[in-house]
Amino acid sequence: MRKPLVAGNWKMNGSSESIKKLLSALIKGAKSVKNAEIAVCPPYIYIPGTAGMLSGTNIVWGSQNVATEESGAYTGEIAVSMLKDFKCTYAIVGHSERRTLYGDTDQVVADRFARALAGGVTPMLCVGETLAERESGSTEAVVERQLKAVIDKNGIQSIAKCVIAYEPVWAIGTGKTASPEQAQDVHAFIRNYLAGQDMQVANGVRILYGGSVNAGNAKELFAKADIDGGLIGGASLKADDFLTICNSF
Ligand code: 13P
């Protein structure tokens, strides 16, 4: 049985004050969330404060990225040991904004994934196609290529220790959600692809959907057989909306 997970990716948003407010509201509201695990991924600099407020609650936290290296002369990078130091449960790797804006290749994503796992932080691996790729019929090939790079480096068993997030790039921040059927089709493809290598891994791994999930459409998406929760951007910055999404199972 896969426990649903709703994770908020706050991206580069918030301030000490707004985050305190948001977390206070989430802590209160999350007490009555019974059917899903809840996670938030603040900007790095707010992780210590977030950890302080969330420890002892039923909300866990994570980062939005992790360095490919363990330590040393890598100006501006954050190592997995530092994330572990602040008790991060998850590290997002391969978000499409990292891939497209900061040049994270499939290989770099596989390296980040490896580093997170080795450091005891669960990678949340994002995959997904652009609009042009969808329109040219290559959605499955793209998603397969992105998964294969991680599996080639880390082995199929590593997938049992991660969370996958399918995030079609054209649905991110656009208000254009994939229909529940479109999302389910790709989720089923991912699970089948994994099942071709290891049935147990395929059945156990949680596959989240991300891309314009909101309080109004979460229920329909989460009702699909292979959608095990959501990775939420914009709506995760509003406590009421995020909590509604968490209660959509
Ligand atoms: P939105 O929910 O704002 O579309 O963002 C989705 C996302 O990129 C989560 O990682």
Coordinates of N, CA and C and ligand atoms in Angstrom, one line a residue:
M1 N 0.9 -1.2 0.0 CA 0.0 0.0 0.0 C 0.9 1.3 0.0
R2 N 0.7 2.1 -1.0 CA 1.5 3.3 -1.1 C 0.8 4.4 -0.3
K3 N 1.5 5.0 0.7 CA 0.9 6.1 1.4 C 1.0 7.4 0.6
P4 N -0.1 8.1 0.4 CA -0.1 9.3 -0.4 C 0.8 10.4 0.2
L5 N 1.4 11.2 -0.7 CA 2.3 12.2 -0.2 C 1.9 13.5 -1.0
V6 N 1.8 14.6 -0.2 CA 1.6 15.9 -0.8 C 2.8 16.7 -0.4
A7 N 3.6 17.2 -1.4 CA 4.8 18.0 -1.1 C 4.6 19.4 -1.7
G8 N 5.0 20.4 -0.9 CA 5.0 21.8 -1.4 C 6.4 22.2 -1.8
N9 N 6.5 22.6 -3.1 CA 7.7 23.2 -3.6 C 7.6 24.7 -3.6
W10 N 8.2 25.3 -2.6 CA 8.0 26.8 -2.5 C 8.8 27.6 -3.5
K11 N 9.7 26.9 -4.2 CA 10.5 27.6 -5.2 C 11.2 28.8 -4.5
M12 N 11.4 29.9 -5.2 CA 12.1 31.0 -4.6 C 11.1 32.1 -4.2
N13 N 10.4 31.7 -3.1 CA 9.3 32.5 -2.6 C 9.4 32.6 -1.1
G14 N 8.9 33.7 -0.5 CA 8.8 33.8 0.9 C 9.8 34.7 1.6
S15 N 9.5 35.0 2.9 CA 10.4 35.8 3.7 C 10.3 35.1 5.1
S16 N 11.2 35.6 6.0 CA 11.1 35.0 7.4 C 9.7 35.1 7.9
E17 N 9.1 36.3 7.7 CA 7.8 36.6 8.2 C 6.7 35.8 7.6
S18 N 6.7 35.8 6.2 CA 5.6 35.0 5.5 C 5.7 33.5 5.8
I19 N 6.9 33.0 5.9 CA 7.1 31.6 6.1 C 6.6 31.2 7.5
K20 N 6.9 32.0 8.5 CA 6.5 31.7 9.9 C 4.9 31.6 9.9
K21 N 4.3 32.6 9.2 CA 2.8 32.6 9.2 C 2.3 31.4 8.5
L22 N 2.9 31.1 7.3 CA 2.4 29.9 6.5 C 2.6 28.6 7.3
L23 N 3.8 28.5 8.0 CA 4.0 27.2 8.7 C 3.1 27.1 9.9
S24 N 2.8 28.2 10.6 CA 1.9 28.2 11.8 C 0.6 27.7 11.3
A25 N 0.1 28.2 10.2 CA -1.2 27.7 9.7 C -1.2 26.3 9.3
L26 N -0.1 25.9 8.7 CA 0.0 24.5 8.2 C 0.1 23.5 9.4
I27 N 0.8 23.9 10.4 CA 1.0 23.0 11.6 C -0.4 22.8 12.2
K28 N -1.2 23.8 12.3 CA -2.5 23.7 12.9 C -3.4 22.9 12.0
G29 N -3.5 23.2 10.8 CA -4.4 22.5 9.9 C -4.0 21.0 9.6
A30 N -2.7 20.7 9.7 CA -2.2 19.4 9.3 C -2.6 18.3 10.4
K31 N -2.9 18.8 11.6 CA -3.2 17.9 12.7 C -4.4 17.0 12.2
S32 N -5.3 17.5 11.4 CA -6.4 16.7 11.1 C -6.3 15.9 9.7
V33 N -5.1 16.1 9.1 CA -4.8 15.3 7.9 C -4.4 13.9 8.2
K34 N -5.2 13.0 7.8 CA -5.0 11.6 8.3 C -4.5 10.7 7.1
N35 N -4.8 11.0 5.9 CA -4.6 10.1 4.8 C -3.4 10.3 4.0
A36 N -2.6 11.4 4.3 CA -1.4 11.7 3.5 C -0.3 12.1 4.3
E37 N 0.9 11.8 3.8 CA 2.1 12.4 4.4 C 2.3 13.8 3.8
I38 N 2.8 14.8 4.6 CA 2.9 16.1 4.1 C 4.4 16.6 4.2
A39 N 4.8 17.2 3.2 CA 6.2 17.7 3.2 C 6.2 19.2 2.6
V40 N 7.2 20.0 3.0 CA 7.4 21.3 2.4 C 8.9 21.4 2.1
C41 N 9.1 22.1 1.0 CA 10.5 22.3 0.5 C 10.8 23.8 0.4
P42 N 11.3 24.4 1.4 CA 11.5 25.9 1.4 C 12.9 26.2 0.6
P43 N 13.1 27.4 0.3 CA 14.5 27.8 -0.1 C 15.5 27.4 0.9
Y44 N 16.7 27.0 0.5 CA 17.7 26.5 1.5 C 17.8 27.4 2.8
I45 N 17.8 28.7 2.6 CA 18.1 29.5 3.7 C 17.1 29.5 4.8
Y46 N 15.9 29.0 4.4 CA 14.8 28.9 5.4 C 14.6 27.5 6.0
I47 N 15.5 26.6 5.6 CA 15.4 25.3 6.1 C 15.6 25.2 7.6
P48 N 16.6 25.8 8.1 CA 16.8 25.7 9.6 C 15.6 26.2 10.4
G49 N 15.1 27.4 10.0 CA 13.9 27.9 10.7 C 12.7 27.0 10.5
T50 N 12.5 26.4 9.3 CA 11.4 25.5 9.1 C 11.6 24.2 9.9
A51 N 12.8 23.7 10.0 CA 13.1 22.5 10.8 C 12.7 22.8 12.3
G52 N 13.1 24.0 12.7 CA 12.8 24.4 14.1 C 11.3 24.4 14.4
M53 N 10.5 24.9 13.5 CA 9.1 25.0 13.7 C 8.4 23.7 13.5
L54 N 8.9 22.8 12.6 CA 8.1 21.6 12.2 C 8.5 20.4 13.0
S55 N 9.7 20.5 13.7 CA 10.1 19.2 14.4 C 9.0 18.9 15.5
G56 N 8.6 17.6 15.5 CA 7.6 17.2 16.5 C 6.2 17.3 15.9
T57 N 6.0 17.8 14.7 CA 4.7 17.9 14.0 C 4.6 16.7 13.0
N58 N 3.5 16.7 12.3 CA 3.3 15.6 11.3 C 3.6 16.2 9.9
I59 N 4.5 17.2 9.8 CA 4.9 17.7 8.5 C 6.4 17.5 8.5
V60 N 6.9 17.0 7.4 CA 8.4 16.8 7.2 C 8.8 17.9 6.2
W61 N 10.1 18.0 6.0 CA 10.7 19.1 5.2 C 11.8 18.5 4.3
G62 N 12.1 19.3 3.2 CA 13.1 18.9 2.3 C 13.7 20.1 1.6
S63 N 14.6 19.8 0.7 CA 15.3 20.9 -0.1 C 14.8 20.9 -1.5
Q64 N 15.1 21.9 -2.3 CA 14.7 21.9 -3.7 C 15.8 21.4 -4.6
N65 N 17.0 21.1 -4.1 CA 18.1 20.6 -4.9 C 19.1 20.1 -3.9
V66 N 20.2 19.5 -4.5 CA 21.3 19.1 -3.6 C 22.6 19.0 -4.5
A67 N 23.7 19.3 -3.9 CA 25.0 19.3 -4.7 C 25.3 17.9 -5.2
T68 N 26.1 17.9 -6.3 CA 26.6 16.6 -6.8 C 27.8 16.1 -6.0
E69 N 28.4 17.0 -5.3 CA 29.7 16.7 -4.6 C 29.4 16.7 -3.1
E70 N 30.3 16.1 -2.3 CA 30.1 15.9 -0.9 C 30.5 17.1 -0.1
S71 N 31.6 17.7 -0.4 CA 32.1 18.9 0.3 C 33.3 19.5 -0.5
G72 N 33.7 20.7 -0.2 CA 34.9 21.3 -0.8 C 34.6 22.6 -1.5
A73 N 35.5 22.8 -2.5 CA 35.4 24.1 -3.2 C 34.3 24.2 -4.3
Y74 N 33.1 24.3 -3.8 CA 32.0 24.4 -4.7 C 31.1 25.6 -4.3
T75 N 31.6 26.8 -4.6 CA 30.9 28.0 -4.1 C 29.4 28.0 -4.5
G76 N 28.6 28.3 -3.4 CA 27.2 28.4 -3.6 C 26.4 27.1 -3.6
E77 N 27.1 26.0 -3.4 CA 26.4 24.7 -3.4 C 26.1 24.3 -1.9
I78 N 25.1 23.4 -1.8 CA 24.7 22.9 -0.5 C 24.8 21.3 -0.6
A79 N 25.6 20.8 0.4 CA 25.9 19.3 0.4 C 24.7 18.6 1.1
V80 N 24.6 17.3 0.8 CA 23.6 16.5 1.4 C 23.8 16.4 2.9
S81 N 25.1 16.4 3.3 CA 25.4 16.3 4.8 C 24.8 17.5 5.5
M82 N 24.7 18.6 4.8 CA 24.2 19.8 5.4 C 22.6 19.7 5.5
L83 N 22.1 19.1 4.5 CA 20.6 18.8 4.5 C 20.3 17.9 5.7
K84 N 21.1 16.9 5.8 CA 20.9 15.9 6.9 C 21.1 16.5 8.2
D85 N 22.0 17.4 8.3 CA 22.3 18.2 9.6 C 21.0 18.9 10.1
F86 N 20.2 19.3 9.1 CA 18.9 20.0 9.4 C 17.7 19.1 9.2
K87 N 18.0 17.7 9.2 CA 17.0 16.7 9.2 C 16.0 16.8 8.1
C88 N 16.5 17.1 6.9 CA 15.7 17.1 5.7 C 15.3 15.6 5.4
T89 N 14.1 15.4 5.1 CA 13.6 14.0 4.7 C 13.8 13.9 3.2
Y90 N 13.5 14.9 2.4 CA 13.6 14.8 1.0 C 14.5 15.9 0.3
A91 N 15.0 15.6 -0.9 CA 15.6 16.6 -1.7 C 15.1 16.4 -3.1
I92 N 14.5 17.5 -3.6 CA 14.0 17.5 -5.0 C 15.2 17.4 -5.9
V93 N 15.2 16.6 -6.9 CA 16.3 16.6 -7.9 C 15.7 16.5 -9.3
G94 N 16.3 17.3 -10.2 CA 15.8 17.2 -11.6 C 14.6 18.0 -11.9
H95 N 14.2 19.0 -11.0 CA 13.1 19.8 -11.3 C 13.3 20.5 -12.7
S96 N 12.2 20.6 -13.4 CA 12.4 21.1 -14.8 C 12.9 22.5 -14.8
E97 N 12.7 23.3 -13.8 CA 13.3 24.6 -13.7 C 14.9 24.5 -13.6
R98 N 15.3 23.5 -12.9 CA 16.8 23.3 -12.8 C 17.3 22.8 -14.2
R99 N 16.5 21.9 -14.8 CA 17.0 21.3 -16.1 C 17.0 22.4 -17.1
T100 N 16.0 23.3 -17.2 CA 15.9 24.2 -18.3 C 16.7 25.5 -18.1
L101 N 16.6 26.0 -16.8 CA 17.2 27.3 -16.6 C 18.7 27.2 -16.1
Y102 N 19.0 26.1 -15.5 CA 20.4 26.0 -14.9 C 21.2 24.8 -15.5
G103 N 20.7 24.3 -16.6 CA 21.5 23.3 -17.3 C 21.7 22.0 -16.7
D104 N 20.8 21.5 -15.8 CA 21.0 20.2 -15.2 C 20.7 19.2 -16.3
T105 N 21.7 18.4 -16.7 CA 21.5 17.4 -17.6 C 21.0 16.1 -16.9
D106 N 20.6 15.1 -17.7 CA 20.2 13.8 -17.1 C 21.3 13.3 -16.2
Q107 N 22.5 13.4 -16.7 CA 23.7 12.9 -15.9 C 23.8 13.6 -14.6
V108 N 23.7 14.9 -14.6 CA 23.8 15.7 -13.4 C 22.7 15.3 -12.4
V109 N 21.5 15.1 -13.0 CA 20.4 14.8 -12.1 C 20.7 13.4 -11.5
A110 N 21.2 12.5 -12.3 CA 21.6 11.1 -11.7 C 22.6 11.3 -10.6
D111 N 23.6 12.2 -10.8 CA 24.6 12.4 -9.8 C 24.0 13.0 -8.5
R112 N 23.1 14.0 -8.7 CA 22.4 14.6 -7.5 C 21.6 13.5 -6.7
F113 N 20.9 12.7 -7.5 CA 20.2 11.6 -7.0 C 21.1 10.7 -6.1
A114 N 22.2 10.3 -6.7 CA 23.1 9.4 -6.0 C 23.6 10.0 -4.7
R115 N 23.9 11.3 -4.8 CA 24.5 12.0 -3.6 C 23.4 12.0 -2.5
A116 N 22.2 12.3 -2.9 CA 21.1 12.4 -1.9 C 20.9 11.0 -1.2
L117 N 20.8 10.0 -2.0 CA 20.7 8.6 -1.5 C 21.8 8.3 -0.5
A118 N 23.0 8.5 -1.0 CA 24.2 8.1 -0.2 C 24.2 8.9 1.1
G119 N 23.7 10.1 1.2 CA 23.6 10.9 2.4 C 22.4 10.7 3.2
G120 N 21.6 9.8 2.8 CA 20.4 9.4 3.7 C 19.2 10.4 3.5
V121 N 19.2 11.1 2.4 CA 18.0 12.0 2.1 C 17.3 11.4 0.9
T122 N 16.0 11.3 1.0 CA 15.2 10.6 -0.1 C 15.1 11.6 -1.3
P123 N 15.6 11.1 -2.4 CA 15.5 12.0 -3.6 C 14.0 12.0 -4.1
M124 N 13.6 13.2 -4.5 CA 12.2 13.3 -5.1 C 12.6 13.7 -6.6
L125 N 12.5 12.7 -7.4 CA 13.0 12.8 -8.8 C 11.9 13.3 -9.7
C126 N 12.2 14.5 -10.3 CA 11.2 15.1 -11.2 C 11.5 14.7 -12.7
V127 N 10.4 14.3 -13.4 CA 10.6 14.0 -14.8 C 9.4 14.7 -15.5
G128 N 9.5 14.9 -16.8 CA 8.4 15.5 -17.5 C 8.8 16.1 -18.8
E129 N 7.9 16.2 -19.8 CA 8.1 16.6 -21.1 C 7.7 18.1 -21.3
T130 N 8.3 18.8 -22.3 CA 7.9 20.1 -22.6 C 6.7 20.0 -23.6
L131 N 6.1 21.2 -23.9 CA 4.9 21.2 -24.8 C 5.3 20.7 -26.1
A132 N 6.5 21.1 -26.6 CA 6.9 20.7 -28.0 C 7.1 19.2 -28.0
E133 N 7.7 18.7 -26.9 CA 7.9 17.2 -26.9 C 6.6 16.4 -26.8
R134 N 5.6 17.0 -26.1 CA 4.3 16.3 -26.1 C 3.7 16.4 -27.5
E135 N 3.7 17.6 -28.1 CA 3.1 17.7 -29.4 C 3.7 16.9 -30.5
S136 N 5.0 16.6 -30.3 CA 5.7 15.7 -31.3 C 5.6 14.3 -30.9
G137 N 4.8 14.0 -29.9 CA 4.5 12.6 -29.5 C 5.7 11.9 -28.8
S138 N 6.6 12.7 -28.2 CA 7.7 12.0 -27.6 C 7.7 12.0 -26.0
T139 N 6.5 12.2 -25.5 CA 6.4 12.2 -24.0 C 7.0 11.0 -23.3
E140 N 6.6 9.8 -23.8 CA 7.1 8.6 -23.2 C 8.6 8.4 -23.4
A141 N 9.1 8.8 -24.5 CA 10.5 8.7 -24.8 C 11.3 9.6 -23.9
V142 N 10.8 10.8 -23.6 CA 11.5 11.7 -22.8 C 11.5 11.2 -21.3
V143 N 10.4 10.8 -20.9 CA 10.3 10.4 -19.5 C 11.2 9.1 -19.3
E144 N 11.1 8.2 -20.3 CA 12.0 7.0 -20.2 C 13.4 7.4 -20.1
R145 N 13.8 8.3 -21.0 CA 15.3 8.7 -21.0 C 15.7 9.3 -19.7
Q146 N 14.8 10.1 -19.1 CA 15.1 10.8 -17.8 C 15.2 9.7 -16.7
L147 N 14.3 8.7 -16.7 CA 14.4 7.7 -15.7 C 15.6 6.8 -15.9
K148 N 15.9 6.5 -17.1 CA 17.0 5.5 -17.5 C 18.3 6.1 -17.0
A149 N 18.5 7.4 -17.1 CA 19.8 8.0 -16.7 C 20.0 7.7 -15.2
V150 N 19.0 7.8 -14.4 CA 19.1 7.6 -13.0 C 19.3 6.1 -12.7
I151 N 18.5 5.3 -13.4 CA 18.6 3.8 -13.1 C 20.0 3.3 -13.6
D152 N 20.5 3.8 -14.7 CA 21.8 3.4 -15.2 C 22.9 3.6 -14.2
K153 N 22.8 4.8 -13.5 CA 23.8 5.1 -12.6 C 23.6 4.5 -11.2
N154 N 22.3 4.4 -10.8 CA 22.0 4.0 -9.4 C 21.4 2.6 -9.2
G155 N 21.0 2.0 -10.3 CA 20.4 0.7 -10.2 C 18.9 0.8 -10.0
I156 N 18.2 -0.2 -10.4 CA 16.7 -0.2 -10.3 C 16.3 -0.2 -8.8
Q157 N 17.1 -0.8 -8.0 CA 16.7 -0.9 -6.5 C 16.7 0.5 -5.9
S158 N 17.4 1.4 -6.5 CA 17.5 2.8 -5.9 C 16.1 3.5 -6.1
I159 N 15.3 3.0 -7.0 CA 14.0 3.6 -7.2 C 13.1 3.3 -6.1
A160 N 13.3 2.2 -5.4 CA 12.5 1.8 -4.2 C 12.8 2.8 -3.1
K161 N 13.9 3.6 -3.2 CA 14.2 4.5 -2.1 C 14.0 5.9 -2.5
C162 N 13.2 6.2 -3.5 CA 13.0 7.5 -4.0 C 11.5 7.8 -4.1
V163 N 11.1 9.0 -4.4 CA 9.8 9.4 -4.9 C 9.9 9.9 -6.3
I164 N 9.0 9.6 -7.2 CA 9.1 10.1 -8.5 C 8.0 11.2 -8.6
A165 N 8.3 12.3 -9.3 CA 7.2 13.3 -9.6 C 7.1 13.5 -11.1
Y166 N 6.0 13.2 -11.6 CA 5.8 13.5 -13.0 C 5.2 14.9 -13.1
E167 N 6.0 15.8 -13.8 CA 5.6 17.2 -13.9 C 5.8 17.6 -15.4
P168 N 4.7 17.6 -16.1 CA 4.7 18.1 -17.5 C 5.1 19.5 -17.5
V169 N 6.1 19.9 -18.2 CA 6.7 21.3 -18.1 C 5.6 22.3 -18.5
W170 N 4.8 21.9 -19.5 CA 3.7 22.8 -20.0 C 2.6 23.1 -19.0
A171 N 2.6 22.3 -17.9 CA 1.5 22.5 -16.9 C 2.0 23.2 -15.7
I172 N 3.3 23.5 -15.6 CA 3.9 24.1 -14.4 C 3.7 25.6 -14.4
G173 N 3.0 26.1 -13.5 CA 2.8 27.5 -13.3 C 2.0 28.2 -14.4
T174 N 1.4 27.4 -15.2 CA 0.6 27.9 -16.3 C -0.9 27.9 -16.1
G175 N -1.3 27.3 -15.0 CA -2.8 27.1 -14.8 C -3.4 26.0 -15.7
K176 N -2.5 25.4 -16.6 CA -3.0 24.4 -17.5 C -2.6 23.0 -16.9
T177 N -3.6 22.5 -16.1 CA -3.3 21.2 -15.5 C -3.4 20.1 -16.6
A178 N -2.6 19.0 -16.5 CA -2.9 17.8 -17.3 C -4.2 17.3 -16.8
S179 N -5.0 16.8 -17.7 CA -6.3 16.2 -17.3 C -5.9 14.9 -16.4
P180 N -6.8 14.5 -15.6 CA -6.5 13.3 -14.8 C -6.2 12.1 -15.7
E181 N -6.8 12.0 -16.8 CA -6.5 10.9 -17.8 C -5.1 11.1 -18.4
Q182 N -4.8 12.3 -18.8 CA -3.4 12.5 -19.4 C -2.4 12.2 -18.3
A183 N -2.6 12.6 -17.1 CA -1.6 12.3 -16.0 C -1.5 10.8 -15.8
Q184 N -2.7 10.2 -15.6 CA -2.7 8.8 -15.3 C -2.0 8.0 -16.4
D185 N -2.2 8.4 -17.7 CA -1.5 7.6 -18.7 C 0.0 7.6 -18.6
V186 N 0.6 8.8 -18.2 CA 2.0 8.8 -18.1 C 2.5 8.1 -16.8
H187 N 1.7 8.3 -15.7 CA 2.0 7.6 -14.5 C 2.0 6.0 -14.7
A188 N 1.0 5.6 -15.5 CA 0.9 4.1 -15.7 C 2.1 3.7 -16.6
F189 N 2.5 4.6 -17.6 CA 3.7 4.3 -18.4 C 4.9 4.1 -17.5
I190 N 5.1 5.1 -16.6 CA 6.3 5.0 -15.7 C 6.3 3.7 -14.9
R191 N 5.1 3.4 -14.4 CA 5.1 2.2 -13.5 C 5.3 0.9 -14.4
N192 N 4.8 0.9 -15.6 CA 5.0 -0.2 -16.4 C 6.5 -0.3 -16.8
Y193 N 7.1 0.8 -17.1 CA 8.5 0.8 -17.5 C 9.3 0.2 -16.3
L194 N 9.0 0.6 -15.1 CA 9.8 0.1 -14.0 C 9.4 -1.4 -13.8
A195 N 8.2 -1.7 -14.0 CA 7.8 -3.1 -13.8 C 8.6 -4.1 -14.7
G196 N 8.9 -3.5 -15.9 CA 9.7 -4.3 -16.8 C 11.1 -4.7 -16.2
Q197 N 11.5 -4.0 -15.2 CA 12.8 -4.2 -14.6 C 12.7 -4.9 -13.2
D198 N 11.6 -4.4 -12.4 CA 11.4 -5.0 -11.1 C 10.0 -4.7 -10.7
M199 N 9.2 -5.7 -10.6 CA 7.7 -5.6 -10.3 C 7.5 -5.0 -8.9
Q200 N 8.3 -5.4 -8.0 CA 8.1 -5.0 -6.6 C 8.5 -3.5 -6.5
V201 N 9.5 -3.1 -7.1 CA 9.9 -1.7 -7.1 C 8.8 -0.8 -7.7
A202 N 8.3 -1.3 -8.9 CA 7.3 -0.6 -9.6 C 6.0 -0.4 -8.7
N203 N 5.6 -1.5 -8.0 CA 4.4 -1.4 -7.2 C 4.6 -0.6 -6.0
G204 N 5.8 -0.5 -5.5 CA 6.0 0.2 -4.2 C 6.3 1.7 -4.3
V205 N 6.8 2.2 -5.5 CA 7.3 3.6 -5.6 C 6.1 4.5 -5.7
R206 N 6.2 5.6 -5.0 CA 5.1 6.6 -5.1 C 5.4 7.6 -6.3
I207 N 4.4 7.8 -7.1 CA 4.6 8.7 -8.3 C 3.6 9.8 -8.1
L208 N 4.2 11.0 -7.8 CA 3.4 12.2 -7.6 C 3.1 12.9 -8.9
Y209 N 2.0 13.6 -9.0 CA 1.8 14.5 -10.2 C 2.0 16.0 -9.7
G210 N 2.7 16.7 -10.6 CA 2.9 18.2 -10.4 C 2.6 19.0 -11.6
G211 N 2.0 20.1 -11.4 CA 1.7 21.0 -12.5 C 0.3 21.6 -12.4
S212 N 0.3 22.8 -11.8 CA -1.0 23.5 -11.6 C -2.0 22.7 -10.8
V213 N -1.6 21.9 -9.9 CA -2.5 21.3 -8.9 C -3.1 22.4 -8.0
N214 N -4.4 22.4 -7.8 CA -5.0 23.4 -6.9 C -6.1 22.7 -6.1
A215 N -6.7 23.5 -5.2 CA -7.7 23.0 -4.3 C -8.9 22.5 -5.0
G216 N -9.1 22.9 -6.3 CA -10.2 22.5 -7.0 C -10.0 21.2 -7.9
N217 N -8.8 20.9 -8.2 CA -8.6 19.8 -9.1 C -7.9 18.6 -8.5
A218 N -7.4 18.8 -7.3 CA -6.6 17.7 -6.7 C -7.3 16.4 -6.5
K219 N -8.6 16.5 -6.1 CA -9.3 15.2 -5.8 C -9.4 14.3 -7.0
E220 N -9.8 14.9 -8.1 CA -9.9 14.2 -9.4 C -8.6 13.5 -9.8
L221 N -7.5 14.3 -9.7 CA -6.2 13.8 -10.0 C -5.8 12.6 -9.1
F222 N -6.0 12.8 -7.8 CA -5.6 11.8 -6.8 C -6.4 10.6 -6.8
A223 N -7.6 10.6 -7.5 CA -8.4 9.5 -7.6 C -7.9 8.4 -8.5
K224 N -6.9 8.8 -9.4 CA -6.4 7.9 -10.4 C -5.5 6.9 -9.8
A225 N -5.5 5.7 -10.3 CA -4.9 4.5 -9.7 C -3.4 4.7 -9.5
D226 N -2.7 5.4 -10.4 CA -1.2 5.4 -10.3 C -0.8 6.8 -9.9
I227 N -1.7 7.7 -9.4 CA -1.3 9.0 -8.9 C -1.3 8.9 -7.4
D228 N -0.1 9.0 -6.8 CA 0.0 8.8 -5.3 C 0.2 10.0 -4.5
G229 N -0.2 11.2 -5.2 CA 0.0 12.4 -4.4 C 0.4 13.5 -5.4
G230 N 0.8 14.6 -4.8 CA 1.2 15.8 -5.7 C 2.4 16.5 -5.2
L231 N 3.1 17.1 -6.2 CA 4.1 18.1 -5.9 C 3.6 19.5 -6.3
I232 N 3.4 20.3 -5.3 CA 2.6 21.5 -5.5 C 3.4 22.8 -5.5
G233 N 3.3 23.6 -6.5 CA 4.0 24.9 -6.5 C 3.2 26.0 -5.9
G234 N 2.6 26.8 -6.8 CA 1.9 28.0 -6.3 C 0.9 27.8 -5.2
A235 N 0.1 26.7 -5.3 CA -0.9 26.5 -4.3 C -0.3 26.1 -2.9
S236 N 1.0 25.7 -2.9 CA 1.5 25.3 -1.6 C 1.9 26.6 -0.8
L237 N 1.8 27.8 -1.4 CA 2.1 29.0 -0.6 C 0.9 29.5 0.1
K238 N -0.2 28.9 -0.2 CA -1.5 29.4 0.5 C -1.9 28.3 1.4
A239 N -1.9 28.5 2.7 CA -2.2 27.4 3.7 C -3.5 26.7 3.4
D240 N -4.6 27.5 3.2 CA -5.9 26.9 3.1 C -5.9 26.0 1.8
D241 N -5.4 26.5 0.7 CA -5.4 25.7 -0.5 C -4.5 24.4 -0.3
F242 N -3.3 24.6 0.3 CA -2.4 23.4 0.4 C -3.1 22.4 1.3
L243 N -3.7 22.8 2.4 CA -4.4 21.9 3.3 C -5.6 21.2 2.6
T244 N -6.3 21.9 1.8 CA -7.4 21.3 1.0 C -6.8 20.2 0.2
I245 N -5.7 20.5 -0.5 CA -5.1 19.5 -1.3 C -4.7 18.2 -0.5
C246 N -4.1 18.5 0.7 CA -3.7 17.4 1.6 C -4.9 16.5 2.0
N247 N -6.0 17.2 2.0 CA -7.3 16.4 2.4 C -8.0 15.9 1.3
S248 N -7.4 15.8 0.1 CA -8.1 15.4 -1.1 C -8.0 13.9 -1.4
F249 N -7.7 13.1 -0.3 CA -7.6 11.6 -0.6 C -8.8 10.9 0.1
Ligands
13P1 P1 2.8 24.8 -10.0 O1 1.9 24.0 -9.0 O2 2.9 26.3 -9.5 O3 2.3 24.7 -11.4 O4 4.2 24.2 -9.9 C1 4.4 22.9 -10.0 C2 5.8 22.5 -9.7 O5 6.7 22.9 -10.4 C3 6.1 21.8 -8.4 O6 7.4 21.4 -8.4

